[in-house]
GROMACS .gro file of C-alpha atoms in nm:
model
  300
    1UNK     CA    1  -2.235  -2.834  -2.456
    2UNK     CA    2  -2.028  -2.680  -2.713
    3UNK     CA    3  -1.827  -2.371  -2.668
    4UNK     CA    4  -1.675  -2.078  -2.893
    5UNK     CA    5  -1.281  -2.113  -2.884
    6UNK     CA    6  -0.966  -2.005  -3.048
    7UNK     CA    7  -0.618  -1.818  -3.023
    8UNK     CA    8  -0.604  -1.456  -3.050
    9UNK     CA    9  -0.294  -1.278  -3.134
   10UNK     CA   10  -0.272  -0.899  -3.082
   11UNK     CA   11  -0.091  -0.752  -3.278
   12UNK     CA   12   0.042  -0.351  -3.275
   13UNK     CA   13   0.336  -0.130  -3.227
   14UNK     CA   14   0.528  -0.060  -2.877
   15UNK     CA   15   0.261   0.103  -2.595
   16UNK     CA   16  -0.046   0.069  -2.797
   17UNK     CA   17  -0.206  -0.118  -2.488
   18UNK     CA   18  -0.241  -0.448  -2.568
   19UNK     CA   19  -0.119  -0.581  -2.172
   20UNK     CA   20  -0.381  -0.295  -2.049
   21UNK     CA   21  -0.663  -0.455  -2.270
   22UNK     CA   22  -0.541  -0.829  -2.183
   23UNK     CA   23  -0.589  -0.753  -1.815
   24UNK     CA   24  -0.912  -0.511  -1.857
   25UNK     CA   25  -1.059  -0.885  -2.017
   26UNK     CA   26  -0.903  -1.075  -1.776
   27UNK     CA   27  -1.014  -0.841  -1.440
   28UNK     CA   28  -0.691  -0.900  -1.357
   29UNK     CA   29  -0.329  -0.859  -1.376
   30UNK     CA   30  -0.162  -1.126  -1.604
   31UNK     CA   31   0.091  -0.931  -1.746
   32UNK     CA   32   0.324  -0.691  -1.702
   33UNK     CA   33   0.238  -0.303  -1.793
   34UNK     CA   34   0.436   0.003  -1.815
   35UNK     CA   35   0.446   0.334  -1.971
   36UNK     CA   36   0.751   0.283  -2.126
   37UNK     CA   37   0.749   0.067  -2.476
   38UNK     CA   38   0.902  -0.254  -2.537
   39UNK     CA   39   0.809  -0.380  -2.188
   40UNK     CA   40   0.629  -0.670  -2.333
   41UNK     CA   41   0.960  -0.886  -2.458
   42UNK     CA   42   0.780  -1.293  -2.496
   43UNK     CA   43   0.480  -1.409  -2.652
   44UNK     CA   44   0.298  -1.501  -2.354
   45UNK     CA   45  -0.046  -1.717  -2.352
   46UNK     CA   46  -0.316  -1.540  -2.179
   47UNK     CA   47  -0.628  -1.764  -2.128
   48UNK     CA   48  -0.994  -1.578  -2.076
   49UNK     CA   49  -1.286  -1.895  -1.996
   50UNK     CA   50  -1.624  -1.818  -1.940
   51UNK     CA   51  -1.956  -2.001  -1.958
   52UNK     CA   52  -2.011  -2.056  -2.326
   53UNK     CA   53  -1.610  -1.970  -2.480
   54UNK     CA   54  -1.189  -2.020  -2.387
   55UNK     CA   55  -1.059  -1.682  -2.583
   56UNK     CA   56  -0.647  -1.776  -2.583
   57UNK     CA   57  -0.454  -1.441  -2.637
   58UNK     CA   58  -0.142  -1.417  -2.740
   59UNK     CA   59   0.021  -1.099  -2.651
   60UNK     CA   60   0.311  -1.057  -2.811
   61UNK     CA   61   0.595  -0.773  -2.793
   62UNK     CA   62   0.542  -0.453  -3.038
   63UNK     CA   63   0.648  -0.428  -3.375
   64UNK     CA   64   0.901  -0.161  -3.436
   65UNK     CA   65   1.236  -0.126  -3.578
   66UNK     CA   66   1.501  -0.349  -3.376
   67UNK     CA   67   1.783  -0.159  -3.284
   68UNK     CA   68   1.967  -0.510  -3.161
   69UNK     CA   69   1.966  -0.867  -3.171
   70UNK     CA   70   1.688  -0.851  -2.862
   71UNK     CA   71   1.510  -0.631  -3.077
   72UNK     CA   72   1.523  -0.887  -3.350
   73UNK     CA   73   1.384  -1.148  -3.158
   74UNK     CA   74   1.078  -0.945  -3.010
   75UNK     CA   75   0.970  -0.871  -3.315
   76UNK     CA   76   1.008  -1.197  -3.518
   77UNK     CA   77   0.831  -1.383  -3.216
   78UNK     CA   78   0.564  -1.104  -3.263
   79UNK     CA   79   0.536  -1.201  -3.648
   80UNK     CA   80   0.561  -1.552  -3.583
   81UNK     CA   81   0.202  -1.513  -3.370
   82UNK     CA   82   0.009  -1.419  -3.601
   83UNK     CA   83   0.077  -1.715  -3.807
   84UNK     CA   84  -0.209  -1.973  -3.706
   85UNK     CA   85  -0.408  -1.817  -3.505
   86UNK     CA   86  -0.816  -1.765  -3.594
   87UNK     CA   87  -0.823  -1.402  -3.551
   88UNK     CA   88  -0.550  -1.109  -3.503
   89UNK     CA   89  -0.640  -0.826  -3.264
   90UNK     CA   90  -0.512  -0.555  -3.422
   91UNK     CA   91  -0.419  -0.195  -3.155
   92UNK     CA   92  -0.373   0.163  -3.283
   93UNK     CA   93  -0.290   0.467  -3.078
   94UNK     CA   94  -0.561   0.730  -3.118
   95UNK     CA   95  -0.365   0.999  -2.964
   96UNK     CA   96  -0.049   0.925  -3.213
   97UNK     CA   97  -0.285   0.887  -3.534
   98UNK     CA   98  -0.153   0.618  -3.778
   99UNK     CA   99   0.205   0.609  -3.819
  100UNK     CA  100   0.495   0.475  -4.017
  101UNK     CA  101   0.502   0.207  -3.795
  102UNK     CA  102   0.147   0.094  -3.770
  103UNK     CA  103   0.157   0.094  -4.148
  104UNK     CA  104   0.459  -0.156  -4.123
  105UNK     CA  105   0.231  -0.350  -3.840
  106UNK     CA  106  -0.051  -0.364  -4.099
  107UNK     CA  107   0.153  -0.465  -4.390
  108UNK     CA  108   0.243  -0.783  -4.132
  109UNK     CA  109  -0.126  -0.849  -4.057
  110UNK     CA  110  -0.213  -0.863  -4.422
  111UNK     CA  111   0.073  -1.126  -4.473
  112UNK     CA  112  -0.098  -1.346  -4.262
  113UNK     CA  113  -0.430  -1.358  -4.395
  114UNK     CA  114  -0.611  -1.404  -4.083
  115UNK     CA  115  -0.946  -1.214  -4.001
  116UNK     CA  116  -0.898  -0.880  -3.784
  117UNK     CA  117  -1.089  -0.693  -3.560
  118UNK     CA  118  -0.934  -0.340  -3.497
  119UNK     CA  119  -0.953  -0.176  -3.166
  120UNK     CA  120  -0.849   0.202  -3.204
  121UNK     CA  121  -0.749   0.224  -2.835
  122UNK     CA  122  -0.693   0.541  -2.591
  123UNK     CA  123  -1.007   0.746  -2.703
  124UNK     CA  124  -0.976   0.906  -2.376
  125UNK     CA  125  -0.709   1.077  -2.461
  126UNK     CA  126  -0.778   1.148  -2.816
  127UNK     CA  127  -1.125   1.221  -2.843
  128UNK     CA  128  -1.388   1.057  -3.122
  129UNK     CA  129  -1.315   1.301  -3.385
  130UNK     CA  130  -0.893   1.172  -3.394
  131UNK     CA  131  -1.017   0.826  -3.305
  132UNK     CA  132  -1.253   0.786  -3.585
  133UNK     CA  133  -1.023   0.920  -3.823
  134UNK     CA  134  -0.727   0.686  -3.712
  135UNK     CA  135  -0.996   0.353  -3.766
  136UNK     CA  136  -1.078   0.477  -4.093
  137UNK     CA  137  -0.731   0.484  -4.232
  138UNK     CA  138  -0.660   0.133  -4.051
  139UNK     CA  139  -0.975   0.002  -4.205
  140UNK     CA  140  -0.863   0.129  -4.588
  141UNK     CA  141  -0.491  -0.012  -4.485
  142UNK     CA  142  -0.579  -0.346  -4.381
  143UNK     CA  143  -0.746  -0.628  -4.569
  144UNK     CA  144  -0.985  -0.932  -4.412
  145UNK     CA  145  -1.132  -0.643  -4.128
  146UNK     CA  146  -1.433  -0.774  -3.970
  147UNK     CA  147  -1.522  -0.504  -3.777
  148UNK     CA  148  -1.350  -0.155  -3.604
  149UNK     CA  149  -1.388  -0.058  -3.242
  150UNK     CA  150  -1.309   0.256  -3.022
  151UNK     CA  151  -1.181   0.164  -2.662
  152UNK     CA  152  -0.977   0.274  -2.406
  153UNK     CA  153  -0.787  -0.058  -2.238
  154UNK     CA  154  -0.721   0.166  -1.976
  155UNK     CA  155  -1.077   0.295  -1.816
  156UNK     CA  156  -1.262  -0.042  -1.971
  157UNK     CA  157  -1.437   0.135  -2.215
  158UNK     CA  158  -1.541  -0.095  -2.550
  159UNK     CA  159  -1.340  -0.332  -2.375
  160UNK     CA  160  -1.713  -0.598  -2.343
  161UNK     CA  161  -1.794  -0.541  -2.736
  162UNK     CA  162  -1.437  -0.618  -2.829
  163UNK     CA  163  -1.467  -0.987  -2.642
  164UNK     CA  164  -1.845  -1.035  -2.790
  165UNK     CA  165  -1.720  -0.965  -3.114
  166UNK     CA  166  -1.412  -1.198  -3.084
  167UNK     CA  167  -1.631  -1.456  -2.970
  168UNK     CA  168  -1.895  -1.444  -3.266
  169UNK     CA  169  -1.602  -1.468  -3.507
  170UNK     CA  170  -1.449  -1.784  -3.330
  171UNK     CA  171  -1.499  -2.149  -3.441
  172UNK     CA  172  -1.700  -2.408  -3.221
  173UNK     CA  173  -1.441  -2.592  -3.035
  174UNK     CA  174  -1.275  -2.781  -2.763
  175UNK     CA  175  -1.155  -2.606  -2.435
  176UNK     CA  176  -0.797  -2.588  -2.465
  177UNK     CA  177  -0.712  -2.498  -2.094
  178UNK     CA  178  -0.857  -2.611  -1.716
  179UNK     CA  179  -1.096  -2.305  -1.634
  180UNK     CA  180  -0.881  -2.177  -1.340
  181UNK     CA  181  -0.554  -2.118  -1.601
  182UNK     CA  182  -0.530  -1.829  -1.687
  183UNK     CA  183  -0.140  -1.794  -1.846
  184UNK     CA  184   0.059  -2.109  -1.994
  185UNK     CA  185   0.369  -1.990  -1.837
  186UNK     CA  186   0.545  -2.116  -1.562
  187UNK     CA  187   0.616  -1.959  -1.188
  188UNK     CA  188   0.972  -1.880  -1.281
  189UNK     CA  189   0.833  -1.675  -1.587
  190UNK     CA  190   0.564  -1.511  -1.407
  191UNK     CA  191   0.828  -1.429  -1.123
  192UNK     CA  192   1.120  -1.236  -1.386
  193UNK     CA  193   0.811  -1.099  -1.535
  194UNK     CA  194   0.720  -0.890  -1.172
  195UNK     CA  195   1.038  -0.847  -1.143
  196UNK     CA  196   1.118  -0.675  -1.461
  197UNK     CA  197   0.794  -0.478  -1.399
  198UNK     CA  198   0.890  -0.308  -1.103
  199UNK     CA  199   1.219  -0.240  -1.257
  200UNK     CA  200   1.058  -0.067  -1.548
  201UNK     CA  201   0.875   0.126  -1.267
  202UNK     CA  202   1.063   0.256  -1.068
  203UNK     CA  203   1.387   0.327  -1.257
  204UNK     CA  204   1.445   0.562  -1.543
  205UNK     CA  205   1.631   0.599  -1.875
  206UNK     CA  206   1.802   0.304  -2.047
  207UNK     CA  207   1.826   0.129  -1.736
  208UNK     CA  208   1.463  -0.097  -1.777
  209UNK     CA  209   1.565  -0.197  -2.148
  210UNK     CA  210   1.889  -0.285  -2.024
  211UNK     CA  211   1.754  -0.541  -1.738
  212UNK     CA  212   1.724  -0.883  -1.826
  213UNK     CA  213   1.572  -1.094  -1.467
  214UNK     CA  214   1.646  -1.504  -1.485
  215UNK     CA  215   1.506  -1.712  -1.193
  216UNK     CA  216   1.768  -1.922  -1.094
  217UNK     CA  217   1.607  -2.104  -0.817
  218UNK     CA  218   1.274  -2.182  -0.683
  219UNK     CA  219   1.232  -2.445  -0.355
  220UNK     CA  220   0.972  -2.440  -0.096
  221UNK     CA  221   1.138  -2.382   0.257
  222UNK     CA  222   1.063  -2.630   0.561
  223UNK     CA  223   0.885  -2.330   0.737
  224UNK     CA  224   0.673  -2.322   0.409
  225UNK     CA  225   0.816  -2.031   0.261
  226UNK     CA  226   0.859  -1.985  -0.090
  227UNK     CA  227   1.269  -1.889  -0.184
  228UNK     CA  228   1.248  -1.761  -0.484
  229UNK     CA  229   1.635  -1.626  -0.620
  230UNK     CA  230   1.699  -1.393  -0.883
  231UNK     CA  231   2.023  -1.286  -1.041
  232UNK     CA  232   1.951  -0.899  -1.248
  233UNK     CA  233   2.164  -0.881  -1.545
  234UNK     CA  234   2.268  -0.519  -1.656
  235UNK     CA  235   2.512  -0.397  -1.895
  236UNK     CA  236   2.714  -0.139  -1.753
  237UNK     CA  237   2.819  -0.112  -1.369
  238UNK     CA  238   2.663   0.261  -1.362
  239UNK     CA  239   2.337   0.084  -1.441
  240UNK     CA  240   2.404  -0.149  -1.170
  241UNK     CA  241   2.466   0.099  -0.900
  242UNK     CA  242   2.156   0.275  -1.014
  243UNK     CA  243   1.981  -0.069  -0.942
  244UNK     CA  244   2.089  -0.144  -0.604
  245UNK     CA  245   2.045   0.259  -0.485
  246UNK     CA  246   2.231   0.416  -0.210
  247UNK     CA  247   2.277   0.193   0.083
  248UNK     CA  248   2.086  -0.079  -0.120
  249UNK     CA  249   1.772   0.129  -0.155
  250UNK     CA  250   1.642   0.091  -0.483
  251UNK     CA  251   1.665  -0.328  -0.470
  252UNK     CA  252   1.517  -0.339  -0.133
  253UNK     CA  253   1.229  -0.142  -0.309
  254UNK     CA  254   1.209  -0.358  -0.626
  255UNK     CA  255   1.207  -0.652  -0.433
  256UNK     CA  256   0.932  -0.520  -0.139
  257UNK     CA  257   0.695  -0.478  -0.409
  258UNK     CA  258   0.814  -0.754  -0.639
  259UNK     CA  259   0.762  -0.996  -0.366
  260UNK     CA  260   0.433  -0.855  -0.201
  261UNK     CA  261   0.233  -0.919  -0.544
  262UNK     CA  262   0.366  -1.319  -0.552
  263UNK     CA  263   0.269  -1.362  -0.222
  264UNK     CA  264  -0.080  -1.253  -0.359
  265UNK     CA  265  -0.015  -1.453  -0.669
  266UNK     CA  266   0.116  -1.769  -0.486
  267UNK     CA  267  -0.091  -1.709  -0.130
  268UNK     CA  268   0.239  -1.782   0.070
  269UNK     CA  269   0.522  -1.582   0.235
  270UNK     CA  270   0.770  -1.552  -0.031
  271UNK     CA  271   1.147  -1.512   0.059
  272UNK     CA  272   1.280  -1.274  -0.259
  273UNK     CA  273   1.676  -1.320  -0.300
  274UNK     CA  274   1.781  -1.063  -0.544
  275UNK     CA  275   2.146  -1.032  -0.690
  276UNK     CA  276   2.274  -0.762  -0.946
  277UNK     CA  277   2.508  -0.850  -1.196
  278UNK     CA  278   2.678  -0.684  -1.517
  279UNK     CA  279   2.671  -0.867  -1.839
  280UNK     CA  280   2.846  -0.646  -2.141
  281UNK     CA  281   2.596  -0.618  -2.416
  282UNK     CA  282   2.372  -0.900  -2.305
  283UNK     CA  283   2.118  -0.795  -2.589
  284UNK     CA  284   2.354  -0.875  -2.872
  285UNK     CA  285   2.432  -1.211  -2.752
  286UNK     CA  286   2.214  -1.442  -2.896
  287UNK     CA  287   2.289  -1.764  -2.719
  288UNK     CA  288   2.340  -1.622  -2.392
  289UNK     CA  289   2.077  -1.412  -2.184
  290UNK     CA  290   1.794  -1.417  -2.489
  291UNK     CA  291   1.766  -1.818  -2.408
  292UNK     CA  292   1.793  -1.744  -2.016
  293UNK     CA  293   1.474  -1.454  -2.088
  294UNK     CA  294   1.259  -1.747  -2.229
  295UNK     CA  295   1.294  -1.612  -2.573
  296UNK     CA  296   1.462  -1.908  -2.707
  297UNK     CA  297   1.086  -2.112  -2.686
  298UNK     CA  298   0.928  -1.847  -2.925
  299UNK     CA  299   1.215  -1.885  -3.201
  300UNK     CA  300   1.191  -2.119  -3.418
   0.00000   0.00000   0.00000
């Protein structure tokens, strides 16, 4: 029997939504979310299989203006996704209108020539009225549009007309992925991923964008426990003390939560080791922490 599949790559500024509407499709958590833009840092594979299609998204970081090498590097892996791919995704913000920067993200889009579906997200918070204005714009802005939707990622709403209009536009083709995958990344990505997340949670200020997390270790334990050990790189040692809390508070809190959601990923006690260390500027050094982060595989 044959199947509708293809590659998807979303494409949109910082905290449009584009994690929020990857897990609404997926019913479940496959990557990281946060209020805070820029949390999204790798292109990351996210694989949706039903009965009669494989969707592959790509979710890729925002597009904004890089204010440092790691900057750089988000945003050319972002523009590098939306090369090859059979259809780009492309996320507005209802309640911001259409910016400066979504401009820039549709001048991108066009570049690649690739047929786009826009989703003006956050109608919740909007209202129709802003919504519909923002798609109109979008639709006048960008060229090869296929169709416009109004959705909020957030409360599921549009989300089911968004996928049935992805899959009309995709090719016949082979399933790419076993049905039970639903991310090409590894454990050790998945695990600096929750990490980071929590981070970005439950800390404040320049701290999260200052936070790179590299797995350094993952063994399974005689006793069948999972040691999973995690060195925190931050750039300044106030950030650091921030991180580990008074008394160790705030780490023993990361790493509680961090390690209750891969026990639920991996459905095994998990043993979290988690160590705090400063590295000076890590985000302008390109060889260093930005091949560590996992970035290096989405640079060519």
């Amino acid at each position: 029997m044959s199947i509708k599949s293809g590659f998807v790559a979303l494409a949109g500024k910082p905290n449009v939504g584009k994690s929020t509407f990857i897990n609404a499709v997926m019913g479940r958590k496959v990557v990281i979310v946060s209020d805070k833009p820029q949390t999204t840092r790798n292109r990351i594979n996210c694989i949706y299989t039903d009965k009669d299609s494989q969707i592959i998204f790509v979710d890729t970081p925002g597009i904004h203006k890089p204010l440092h090498r790691l900057g750089e590097y988000m945003v050319k892996a972002a523009v590098q996704a939306l090369k090859g791919v059979d259809l780009v995704l492309f996320m507005l913000d209802a309640a911001d209108g259409f910016t400066k920067t979504d401009e820039h993200v549709a001048e991108i889009v066009n570049d690649s020539g690739t047929k786009t579906i826009i989703a003006v997200n956050k109608i919740d918070v909007a209202g129709e009225e802003k919504a519909k204005a923002v798609g109109e714009l979008a639709k006048s802005m960008v060229e090869n549009v296929v169709s416009v939707h109004y959705i909020s990622a957030l409360k599921g709403e549009g989300v089911f007309e968004v996928l049935e209009k992805i899959k009309e536009e995709l090719p016949e083709g082979p399933q790419y992925y076993p049905e039970d995958m639903v991310t090409d990344r590894p454990l050790s990505f998945i695990a600096a991923e929750i990490i980071r997340e929590k981070i970005f949670h439950l800390t404040r200020q320049e701290v999260p964008h200052s936070t790179a997390v590299v797995i350094e270790e993952i063994k399974d334990r005689p006793n069948g426990v999972l040691y999973i050990r995690a060195n925190i790189y931050v750039e300044r040692d106030s950030q650091k003390g921030i991180l580990i809390g008074k008394n160790g508070s705030m780490i023993k809190k990361i790493g509680t939560l961090a390690r209750e959601e891969l026990e639920f990923l991996v459905g095994r006690k998990v043993y979290l080791d988690l160590n705090v260390k400063v590295k000076e500027k890590w985000r302008e050094k390109d060889f260093i922490i930005l091949q560590e982060i996992g970035l290096k595989d989405d640079i060519k």
